[in-house]
Tab-separated table of C-alpha atoms in Angstrom:
chain	number	residue	atom	x	y	z
A	1	UNK	CA	26.109	-11.081	-16.282
A	2	UNK	CA	22.752	-9.598	-17.198
A	3	UNK	CA	22.234	-5.919	-17.911
A	4	UNK	CA	20.769	-3.669	-15.252
A	5	UNK	CA	16.969	-4.105	-15.122
A	6	UNK	CA	14.996	-1.503	-17.063
A	7	UNK	CA	11.270	-0.894	-16.800
A	8	UNK	CA	9.006	0.961	-19.236
A	9	UNK	CA	5.280	1.513	-19.863
A	10	UNK	CA	4.805	-2.249	-19.717
A	11	UNK	CA	5.459	-1.882	-15.992
A	12	UNK	CA	2.573	0.593	-15.756
A	13	UNK	CA	0.280	-1.825	-17.600
A	14	UNK	CA	1.241	-4.475	-15.063
A	15	UNK	CA	0.672	-2.060	-12.177
A	16	UNK	CA	-2.914	-1.581	-13.313
A	17	UNK	CA	-3.445	-5.342	-13.265
A	18	UNK	CA	-1.892	-5.530	-9.794
A	19	UNK	CA	-4.160	-2.771	-8.458
A	20	UNK	CA	-7.273	-4.451	-9.850
A	21	UNK	CA	-6.297	-7.822	-8.361
A	22	UNK	CA	-5.441	-6.409	-4.922
A	23	UNK	CA	-8.608	-4.995	-3.292
A	24	UNK	CA	-7.264	-5.676	0.225
A	25	UNK	CA	-3.846	-5.926	1.907
A	26	UNK	CA	-4.287	-9.712	2.051
A	27	UNK	CA	-4.784	-9.901	-1.702
A	28	UNK	CA	-1.857	-7.524	-2.265
A	29	UNK	CA	0.633	-9.693	-0.363
A	30	UNK	CA	-0.724	-12.868	-1.981
A	31	UNK	CA	-0.188	-11.335	-5.423
A	32	UNK	CA	3.270	-10.083	-4.427
A	33	UNK	CA	4.169	-13.572	-3.192
A	34	UNK	CA	2.956	-15.146	-6.433
A	35	UNK	CA	5.181	-12.829	-8.460
A	36	UNK	CA	8.162	-13.551	-6.230
A	37	UNK	CA	7.549	-17.310	-6.499
A	38	UNK	CA	7.738	-16.994	-10.275
A	39	UNK	CA	11.088	-15.213	-9.809
A	40	UNK	CA	12.447	-18.156	-7.795
A	41	UNK	CA	11.727	-16.970	-4.253
A	42	UNK	CA	10.454	-19.438	-1.653
A	43	UNK	CA	8.270	-18.917	1.384
A	44	UNK	CA	9.551	-19.724	4.865
A	45	UNK	CA	7.403	-20.013	7.967
A	46	UNK	CA	8.261	-17.938	11.006
A	47	UNK	CA	7.733	-21.021	13.179
A	48	UNK	CA	10.381	-23.043	11.319
A	49	UNK	CA	14.141	-22.988	11.824
A	50	UNK	CA	15.887	-20.909	9.154
A	51	UNK	CA	19.129	-21.710	7.393
A	52	UNK	CA	21.601	-19.429	5.666
A	53	UNK	CA	20.869	-20.684	2.152
A	54	UNK	CA	21.482	-18.126	-0.555
A	55	UNK	CA	18.669	-17.077	-2.858
A	56	UNK	CA	15.274	-15.455	-2.529
A	57	UNK	CA	13.056	-15.934	0.522
A	58	UNK	CA	9.911	-14.317	1.861
A	59	UNK	CA	7.712	-14.300	4.955
A	60	UNK	CA	3.966	-13.616	4.975
A	61	UNK	CA	2.122	-12.394	8.022
A	62	UNK	CA	-1.457	-11.194	7.561
A	63	UNK	CA	-1.382	-8.176	5.257
A	64	UNK	CA	2.419	-7.823	5.371
A	65	UNK	CA	5.275	-9.397	3.430
A	66	UNK	CA	9.050	-9.234	3.913
A	67	UNK	CA	11.178	-10.664	1.091
A	68	UNK	CA	14.957	-10.740	0.729
A	69	UNK	CA	17.636	-12.142	-1.562
A	70	UNK	CA	20.912	-13.452	-0.115
A	71	UNK	CA	23.737	-13.409	-2.698
A	72	UNK	CA	26.203	-16.268	-2.871
A	73	UNK	CA	28.939	-15.879	-0.277
A	74	UNK	CA	27.195	-13.117	1.712
A	75	UNK	CA	28.885	-12.646	5.075
A	76	UNK	CA	26.939	-12.565	8.323
A	77	UNK	CA	27.608	-8.834	8.654
A	78	UNK	CA	26.531	-7.987	5.068
A	79	UNK	CA	24.258	-4.914	5.239
A	80	UNK	CA	20.746	-4.690	3.839
A	81	UNK	CA	19.225	-2.421	1.216
A	82	UNK	CA	15.528	-2.135	2.059
A	83	UNK	CA	12.548	-0.830	0.103
A	84	UNK	CA	9.763	-0.154	2.592
A	85	UNK	CA	6.103	0.366	1.660
A	86	UNK	CA	2.608	-0.325	2.970
A	87	UNK	CA	-0.263	-2.445	1.698
A	88	UNK	CA	-3.288	-0.751	3.284
A	89	UNK	CA	-5.424	2.104	1.964
A	90	UNK	CA	-8.215	4.192	3.542
A	91	UNK	CA	-11.642	2.660	3.023
A	92	UNK	CA	-14.837	1.438	4.684
A	93	UNK	CA	-14.471	-1.764	6.750
A	94	UNK	CA	-17.162	-4.157	7.927
A	95	UNK	CA	-18.072	-4.149	11.613
A	96	UNK	CA	-18.347	-7.249	13.857
A	97	UNK	CA	-22.160	-7.169	13.532
A	98	UNK	CA	-22.505	-6.190	9.874
A	99	UNK	CA	-26.199	-6.741	9.260
A	100	UNK	CA	-28.308	-3.612	9.662
A	101	UNK	CA	-30.959	-1.620	7.863
A	102	UNK	CA	-34.007	0.611	8.191
A	103	UNK	CA	-37.128	1.708	6.308
A	104	UNK	CA	-37.089	-1.247	3.958
A	105	UNK	CA	-33.394	-1.036	3.112
A	106	UNK	CA	-30.860	-3.715	3.988
A	107	UNK	CA	-27.472	-2.229	4.862
A	108	UNK	CA	-23.979	-3.246	5.945
A	109	UNK	CA	-22.525	-1.630	9.058
A	110	UNK	CA	-19.070	-0.221	8.312
A	111	UNK	CA	-16.341	1.597	10.202
A	112	UNK	CA	-14.061	4.262	8.705
A	113	UNK	CA	-10.499	2.990	8.234
A	114	UNK	CA	-7.720	5.567	8.066
A	115	UNK	CA	-8.450	9.003	6.635
A	116	UNK	CA	-10.414	8.551	3.398
A	117	UNK	CA	-11.902	11.356	1.341
A	118	UNK	CA	-15.417	10.393	2.375
A	119	UNK	CA	-17.206	12.046	-0.531
A	120	UNK	CA	-15.258	9.862	-2.977
A	121	UNK	CA	-17.116	6.793	-1.665
A	122	UNK	CA	-20.560	8.206	-2.399
A	123	UNK	CA	-22.673	6.907	-5.295
A	124	UNK	CA	-19.918	4.525	-6.352
A	125	UNK	CA	-20.423	0.835	-7.159
A	126	UNK	CA	-18.586	-1.079	-4.460
A	127	UNK	CA	-17.398	-4.640	-4.066
A	128	UNK	CA	-16.379	-6.407	-0.874
A	129	UNK	CA	-13.062	-8.146	-0.257
A	130	UNK	CA	-10.725	-9.313	2.475
A	131	UNK	CA	-10.014	-12.335	4.616
A	132	UNK	CA	-12.320	-14.913	6.185
A	133	UNK	CA	-11.020	-16.905	9.153
A	134	UNK	CA	-12.506	-20.397	9.390
A	135	UNK	CA	-13.364	-22.460	12.441
A	136	UNK	CA	-10.164	-24.515	12.127
A	137	UNK	CA	-8.019	-21.335	12.214
A	138	UNK	CA	-7.213	-21.313	8.508
A	139	UNK	CA	-8.064	-18.334	6.315
A	140	UNK	CA	-9.652	-17.821	2.922
A	141	UNK	CA	-9.408	-14.776	0.675
A	142	UNK	CA	-12.705	-13.452	-0.620
A	143	UNK	CA	-13.320	-10.916	-3.363
A	144	UNK	CA	-16.811	-10.024	-4.531
A	145	UNK	CA	-15.600	-7.883	-7.421
A	146	UNK	CA	-18.939	-6.738	-8.789
A	147	UNK	CA	-21.434	-4.025	-7.828
A	148	UNK	CA	-22.713	-5.194	-4.436
A	149	UNK	CA	-22.847	-2.108	-2.219
A	150	UNK	CA	-23.513	1.598	-2.634
A	151	UNK	CA	-23.428	4.593	-0.293
A	152	UNK	CA	-26.259	6.735	-1.695
A	153	UNK	CA	-25.878	10.487	-1.449
A	154	UNK	CA	-28.805	12.616	-0.329
A	155	UNK	CA	-30.571	14.352	-3.214
A	156	UNK	CA	-29.908	18.094	-3.408
A	157	UNK	CA	-33.656	18.736	-3.153
A	158	UNK	CA	-33.500	17.457	0.446
A	159	UNK	CA	-30.404	19.467	1.405
A	160	UNK	CA	-30.239	22.806	-0.428
A	161	UNK	CA	-27.425	23.937	1.890
A	162	UNK	CA	-24.975	21.727	-0.036
A	163	UNK	CA	-24.698	24.396	-2.736
A	164	UNK	CA	-23.817	27.190	-0.303
A	165	UNK	CA	-22.201	25.436	2.675
A	166	UNK	CA	-20.680	22.349	1.094
A	167	UNK	CA	-21.241	18.672	1.787
A	168	UNK	CA	-21.168	17.652	5.454
A	169	UNK	CA	-21.053	13.942	6.235
A	170	UNK	CA	-21.587	12.290	9.598
A	171	UNK	CA	-19.284	9.260	9.645
A	172	UNK	CA	-21.731	7.138	11.617
A	173	UNK	CA	-25.017	8.036	9.947
A	174	UNK	CA	-24.194	8.873	6.347
A	175	UNK	CA	-21.622	6.275	5.240
A	176	UNK	CA	-23.543	3.013	5.739
A	177	UNK	CA	-23.964	1.319	2.332
A	178	UNK	CA	-27.111	-0.366	1.085
A	179	UNK	CA	-27.040	-3.820	-0.467
A	180	UNK	CA	-30.655	-4.804	-0.826
A	181	UNK	CA	-34.277	-4.438	0.175
A	182	UNK	CA	-36.292	-5.916	3.003
A	183	UNK	CA	-37.485	-5.384	6.551
A	184	UNK	CA	-36.294	-8.739	7.906
A	185	UNK	CA	-32.687	-7.910	8.770
A	186	UNK	CA	-31.119	-11.018	10.314
A	187	UNK	CA	-27.744	-11.390	12.011
A	188	UNK	CA	-25.457	-13.540	9.891
A	189	UNK	CA	-26.914	-12.722	6.481
A	190	UNK	CA	-23.785	-11.051	5.052
A	191	UNK	CA	-21.416	-13.766	6.247
A	192	UNK	CA	-23.773	-16.472	5.007
A	193	UNK	CA	-23.746	-14.762	1.611
A	194	UNK	CA	-19.930	-14.734	1.585
A	195	UNK	CA	-19.786	-18.401	2.611
A	196	UNK	CA	-21.912	-19.190	-0.437
A	197	UNK	CA	-19.646	-17.035	-2.618
A	198	UNK	CA	-16.613	-19.027	-1.456
A	199	UNK	CA	-18.300	-22.426	-1.562
A	200	UNK	CA	-17.974	-22.875	2.203
A	201	UNK	CA	-20.401	-24.777	4.446
A	202	UNK	CA	-22.833	-22.665	6.450
A	203	UNK	CA	-21.398	-21.585	9.789
A	204	UNK	CA	-17.789	-22.261	8.746
A	205	UNK	CA	-16.628	-18.634	9.071
A	206	UNK	CA	-15.582	-17.655	12.595
A	207	UNK	CA	-13.998	-14.241	11.907
A	208	UNK	CA	-13.527	-11.697	9.152
A	209	UNK	CA	-11.497	-8.709	8.003
A	210	UNK	CA	-13.574	-7.224	5.192
A	211	UNK	CA	-13.482	-3.918	3.330
A	212	UNK	CA	-15.154	-2.143	0.455
A	213	UNK	CA	-13.513	-1.299	-2.869
A	214	UNK	CA	-14.533	0.463	-6.044
A	215	UNK	CA	-15.167	-2.050	-8.819
A	216	UNK	CA	-14.270	0.443	-11.555
A	217	UNK	CA	-10.990	-0.841	-13.061
A	218	UNK	CA	-7.826	1.263	-13.396
A	219	UNK	CA	-7.586	3.107	-16.697
A	220	UNK	CA	-5.347	5.341	-18.747
A	221	UNK	CA	-6.682	8.877	-18.874
A	222	UNK	CA	-6.142	11.944	-21.035
A	223	UNK	CA	-5.744	12.828	-24.667
A	224	UNK	CA	-2.355	11.130	-24.889
A	225	UNK	CA	-2.998	8.469	-22.213
A	226	UNK	CA	-0.301	10.098	-20.094
A	227	UNK	CA	-2.215	9.670	-16.808
A	228	UNK	CA	-3.489	6.666	-14.861
A	229	UNK	CA	-6.618	6.699	-12.698
A	230	UNK	CA	-7.123	3.878	-10.245
A	231	UNK	CA	-7.640	2.755	-6.660
A	232	UNK	CA	-5.142	2.153	-3.858
A	233	UNK	CA	-2.126	3.795	-5.522
A	234	UNK	CA	-1.357	4.900	-1.976
A	235	UNK	CA	0.490	2.688	-1.563
A	236	UNK	CA	0.247	-0.365	-3.791
A	237	UNK	CA	2.084	1.614	-6.477
A	238	UNK	CA	5.195	1.373	-4.288
A	239	UNK	CA	4.563	-2.265	-3.309
A	240	UNK	CA	4.326	-3.230	-6.978
A	241	UNK	CA	7.484	-1.292	-7.876
A	242	UNK	CA	9.347	-2.866	-4.952
A	243	UNK	CA	8.345	-6.391	-5.962
A	244	UNK	CA	9.361	-5.780	-9.570
A	245	UNK	CA	12.697	-4.231	-8.577
A	246	UNK	CA	13.576	-7.002	-6.095
A	247	UNK	CA	12.699	-9.776	-8.552
A	248	UNK	CA	14.683	-8.119	-11.347
A	249	UNK	CA	17.753	-7.522	-9.195
A	250	UNK	CA	17.699	-11.110	-7.926
A	251	UNK	CA	17.564	-12.389	-11.518
A	252	UNK	CA	20.142	-9.993	-12.959
A	253	UNK	CA	23.240	-11.963	-12.053
A	254	UNK	CA	25.014	-8.757	-11.104
A	255	UNK	CA	27.229	-8.785	-7.971
A	256	UNK	CA	25.364	-7.445	-4.930
A	257	UNK	CA	27.335	-5.818	-2.097
A	258	UNK	CA	24.224	-5.758	0.102
A	259	UNK	CA	21.181	-7.959	0.663
A	260	UNK	CA	18.147	-6.444	-1.146
A	261	UNK	CA	14.916	-6.486	0.877
A	262	UNK	CA	11.271	-5.574	0.317
A	263	UNK	CA	9.223	-4.850	3.450
A	264	UNK	CA	5.549	-4.086	2.795
A	265	UNK	CA	3.594	-3.449	6.001
A	266	UNK	CA	-0.072	-3.216	6.914
A	267	UNK	CA	-1.788	-0.547	9.061
A	268	UNK	CA	0.267	2.475	7.984
A	269	UNK	CA	-2.912	4.476	7.526
A	270	UNK	CA	-3.773	4.215	11.220
A	271	UNK	CA	-0.374	4.491	12.897
A	272	UNK	CA	1.533	1.265	12.083
A	273	UNK	CA	1.136	-0.118	15.601
A	274	UNK	CA	0.361	-3.778	15.046
A	275	UNK	CA	2.199	-7.059	14.600
A	276	UNK	CA	2.097	-6.444	10.839
A	277	UNK	CA	2.792	-2.713	10.994
A	278	UNK	CA	6.094	-0.891	10.623
A	279	UNK	CA	6.081	-0.078	14.340
A	280	UNK	CA	5.954	-3.777	15.168
A	281	UNK	CA	8.863	-6.231	15.409
A	282	UNK	CA	8.426	-7.965	12.038
A	283	UNK	CA	11.199	-6.315	10.003
A	284	UNK	CA	13.770	-6.315	12.796
A	285	UNK	CA	13.073	-9.959	13.610
A	286	UNK	CA	13.408	-11.056	9.982
A	287	UNK	CA	16.670	-9.173	9.434
A	288	UNK	CA	18.132	-10.426	12.706
A	289	UNK	CA	17.191	-14.027	11.973
A	290	UNK	CA	18.793	-13.687	8.542
A	291	UNK	CA	22.052	-12.610	10.176
A	292	UNK	CA	21.928	-15.448	12.700
A	293	UNK	CA	21.019	-18.028	10.025
A	294	UNK	CA	24.239	-17.141	8.221
A	295	UNK	CA	26.229	-17.910	11.360
A	296	UNK	CA	26.410	-14.391	12.740
A	297	UNK	CA	26.023	-13.088	16.253
A	298	UNK	CA	24.984	-9.840	17.865
A	299	UNK	CA	28.173	-8.088	16.724
A	300	UNK	CA	27.428	-9.055	13.114
A	301	UNK	CA	23.866	-7.832	13.525
A	302	UNK	CA	25.092	-4.473	14.798
A	303	UNK	CA	27.551	-4.129	11.922
A	304	UNK	CA	24.922	-5.061	9.338
A	305	UNK	CA	22.305	-2.638	10.715
A	306	UNK	CA	24.830	0.205	10.958
A	307	UNK	CA	25.504	0.009	7.215
A	308	UNK	CA	21.898	-0.629	6.181
A	309	UNK	CA	19.789	1.908	4.278
A	310	UNK	CA	16.013	1.912	3.790
A	311	UNK	CA	14.008	3.754	1.151
A	312	UNK	CA	10.538	4.399	2.540
A	313	UNK	CA	8.535	4.556	-0.681
A	314	UNK	CA	5.089	6.128	-0.427
A	315	UNK	CA	3.000	8.412	-2.586
A	316	UNK	CA	3.229	12.188	-2.165
A	317	UNK	CA	1.408	15.254	-3.411
A	318	UNK	CA	1.762	16.553	-6.952
A	319	UNK	CA	1.007	20.236	-7.376
A	320	UNK	CA	-2.744	20.606	-7.838
A	321	UNK	CA	-3.688	23.007	-10.669
A	322	UNK	CA	-6.797	24.206	-8.802
A	323	UNK	CA	-5.135	24.581	-5.393
A	324	UNK	CA	-1.541	25.600	-6.121
A	325	UNK	CA	-1.558	27.943	-3.104
A	326	UNK	CA	-1.753	24.900	-0.805
A	327	UNK	CA	1.723	23.810	-1.890
A	328	UNK	CA	5.133	25.226	-1.008
A	329	UNK	CA	5.716	28.039	-3.534
A	330	UNK	CA	9.189	26.810	-4.541
A	331	UNK	CA	8.448	23.055	-4.570
A	332	UNK	CA	5.863	22.008	-7.144
A	333	UNK	CA	6.310	18.307	-7.990
A	334	UNK	CA	4.700	17.412	-11.298
A	335	UNK	CA	3.348	14.095	-12.495
A	336	UNK	CA	5.656	12.314	-14.940
A	337	UNK	CA	8.504	14.446	-13.611
A	338	UNK	CA	10.083	11.481	-11.862
A	339	UNK	CA	9.810	10.225	-8.274
A	340	UNK	CA	10.007	12.660	-5.364
A	341	UNK	CA	12.361	13.022	-2.415
A	342	UNK	CA	10.264	13.911	0.658
A	343	UNK	CA	11.815	16.205	3.257
A	344	UNK	CA	10.541	17.563	6.576
A	345	UNK	CA	12.935	19.054	9.117
A	346	UNK	CA	10.596	18.066	11.968
A	347	UNK	CA	11.122	14.408	11.079
A	348	UNK	CA	7.681	13.673	9.711
A	349	UNK	CA	9.842	12.268	6.922
A	350	UNK	CA	13.165	10.601	7.710
A	351	UNK	CA	15.269	12.148	4.916
A	352	UNK	CA	18.456	14.015	5.798
A	353	UNK	CA	21.328	15.284	3.666
A	354	UNK	CA	23.192	11.985	3.731
A	355	UNK	CA	20.031	10.164	2.709
A	356	UNK	CA	19.520	12.588	-0.147
A	357	UNK	CA	22.960	11.659	-1.450
A	358	UNK	CA	22.042	7.952	-1.432
A	359	UNK	CA	18.827	8.638	-3.350
A	360	UNK	CA	20.522	10.976	-5.827
A	361	UNK	CA	23.164	8.340	-6.576
A	362	UNK	CA	20.513	5.685	-7.246
A	363	UNK	CA	18.585	7.990	-9.580
A	364	UNK	CA	21.766	8.964	-11.414
A	365	UNK	CA	22.726	5.327	-11.955
A	366	UNK	CA	19.211	4.551	-13.180
A	367	UNK	CA	19.116	7.668	-15.385
A	368	UNK	CA	15.910	8.734	-13.614
A	369	UNK	CA	15.054	12.372	-12.838
A	370	UNK	CA	13.760	13.160	-9.357
A	371	UNK	CA	11.977	16.053	-7.675
A	372	UNK	CA	11.874	17.382	-4.111
A	373	UNK	CA	8.780	17.758	-1.962
A	374	UNK	CA	8.259	19.793	1.204
A	375	UNK	CA	4.980	20.904	2.724
A	376	UNK	CA	3.743	24.474	2.791
A	377	UNK	CA	4.744	25.860	6.216
A	378	UNK	CA	1.106	26.724	6.873
A	379	UNK	CA	-0.049	23.124	6.350
A	380	UNK	CA	0.498	20.166	8.683
A	381	UNK	CA	2.758	17.540	7.142
A	382	UNK	CA	1.768	13.908	6.789
A	383	UNK	CA	4.125	11.085	7.704
A	384	UNK	CA	5.131	7.581	6.593
A	385	UNK	CA	6.785	4.412	7.830
A	386	UNK	CA	10.132	6.201	7.317
A	387	UNK	CA	10.583	7.846	10.733
A	388	UNK	CA	9.217	4.727	12.453
A	389	UNK	CA	11.712	2.479	10.669
A	390	UNK	CA	14.619	4.803	11.422
A	391	UNK	CA	13.765	5.123	15.111
A	392	UNK	CA	12.802	1.510	15.786
A	393	UNK	CA	15.767	-0.162	14.058
A	394	UNK	CA	18.459	2.519	14.005
A	395	UNK	CA	18.549	2.298	10.221
A	396	UNK	CA	19.266	5.249	7.945
A	397	UNK	CA	16.013	5.889	6.134
A	398	UNK	CA	15.106	8.097	3.181
A	399	UNK	CA	11.526	9.033	2.268
A	400	UNK	CA	10.703	8.945	-1.438
A	401	UNK	CA	7.738	8.103	-3.670
A	402	UNK	CA	5.573	9.104	-6.611
A	403	UNK	CA	3.589	12.347	-6.786
A	404	UNK	CA	-0.151	11.843	-7.269
A	405	UNK	CA	-3.423	13.773	-7.078
A	406	UNK	CA	-6.531	12.837	-5.061
A	407	UNK	CA	-4.587	11.021	-2.344
A	408	UNK	CA	-6.905	8.983	-0.078
A	409	UNK	CA	-9.710	9.107	-2.627
A	410	UNK	CA	-11.423	5.894	-3.661
A	411	UNK	CA	-9.775	6.624	-7.034
A	412	UNK	CA	-6.417	8.394	-7.305
A	413	UNK	CA	-4.433	9.835	-10.221
A	414	UNK	CA	-0.772	9.519	-11.210
A	415	UNK	CA	1.409	10.010	-14.272
A	416	UNK	CA	1.748	6.976	-16.528
A	417	UNK	CA	5.564	7.215	-16.599
A	418	UNK	CA	6.264	7.726	-12.896
A	419	UNK	CA	5.624	4.101	-11.804
A	420	UNK	CA	8.305	2.664	-14.085
A	421	UNK	CA	10.700	5.527	-13.274
A	422	UNK	CA	10.286	4.653	-9.587
A	423	UNK	CA	10.899	0.945	-10.252
A	424	UNK	CA	14.120	1.750	-12.151
A	425	UNK	CA	15.382	3.905	-9.288
A	426	UNK	CA	14.519	1.221	-6.723
A	427	UNK	CA	16.361	-1.429	-8.724
A	428	UNK	CA	19.476	0.757	-8.889
A	429	UNK	CA	19.256	1.389	-5.144
A	430	UNK	CA	18.937	-2.325	-4.325
A	431	UNK	CA	21.960	-3.174	-6.463
A	432	UNK	CA	24.389	-0.726	-4.858
């Protein structure tokens, strides 16, 4: 039997590579699948009949992935241990008619996705990535990972009020990036450019799901390299930790009393209501089919779900040194202080006292410290896939994550130790 998996700063190095290689949810799940394949997992199609074979399996749907590992001899009513996360991040997404421009500038028409910190996208070198759907219905990932676009900020000389009144951005007028010069804007230019980038014949692309990303790579920061700056930590940090923990637990050879699962959904940033979102049927369908494939019926499904626990892992707010008054005065999570337990009595997070006990036990077994987070009573509280998962599937759910700064910025900031501390806690949770 192998020792319990342990992660260290090497995990954080790998996280930075994962972030850089995953500029869209579609790239994130493809990279997660590649890592799981190397760990012995196999992909199954939702349209195929499933069997109850033990081992690692995963399903891909758009920007979502659900992966699970069935131990030898698992009964039909064996419960699940689920790590839930999301693959999407706030950004600028390309509209159906992307080609626009004015006054000699060629621009790309974009729509605001989620709730980004808009100013963080200004004067930043941007690439373009996502999914192209071809005429035959197949899809192709595309990633132009070089300076292609830029949202230029207005010079202070033309808006002196910025100094006294602050920056005010109109989402429609002020966030459209430039990507060249010319007065002859033609429909189809951007997609034709991407077809050339991918080596596709002209006119082959029939649909697209494209988004901008900062091309600046993740980097260690600080005198002692104790911080990490990078894009899409909310919430690819949790996706990466979940993949690493699931793969390590599956390879450990340790007895597993429950079936470990990773469920990484798309569209959390805009409400989770899609066929690949947490409020859709994907997770419930996969878990139910797993029960039935092992010879179970509806009674076995009910028994399995009743004993199942989900950790909804998402980033949270570290105390900000310049805005400490915005935080609860008795709860100040610090970076590199360990992952956080997120609590809200109005069920914006799903954690209750029993869930806290589950999380505390996992952290104790992993020898990982953890902190508690609650919002300042004067501030509205955000939410996660946690309450959705609990309500939709009747599964006990606990909200946890890593504390970061600059959430929803094009470039966020975390502690360099917290990612591997989270992965260790997730591995302990999946094993027990």
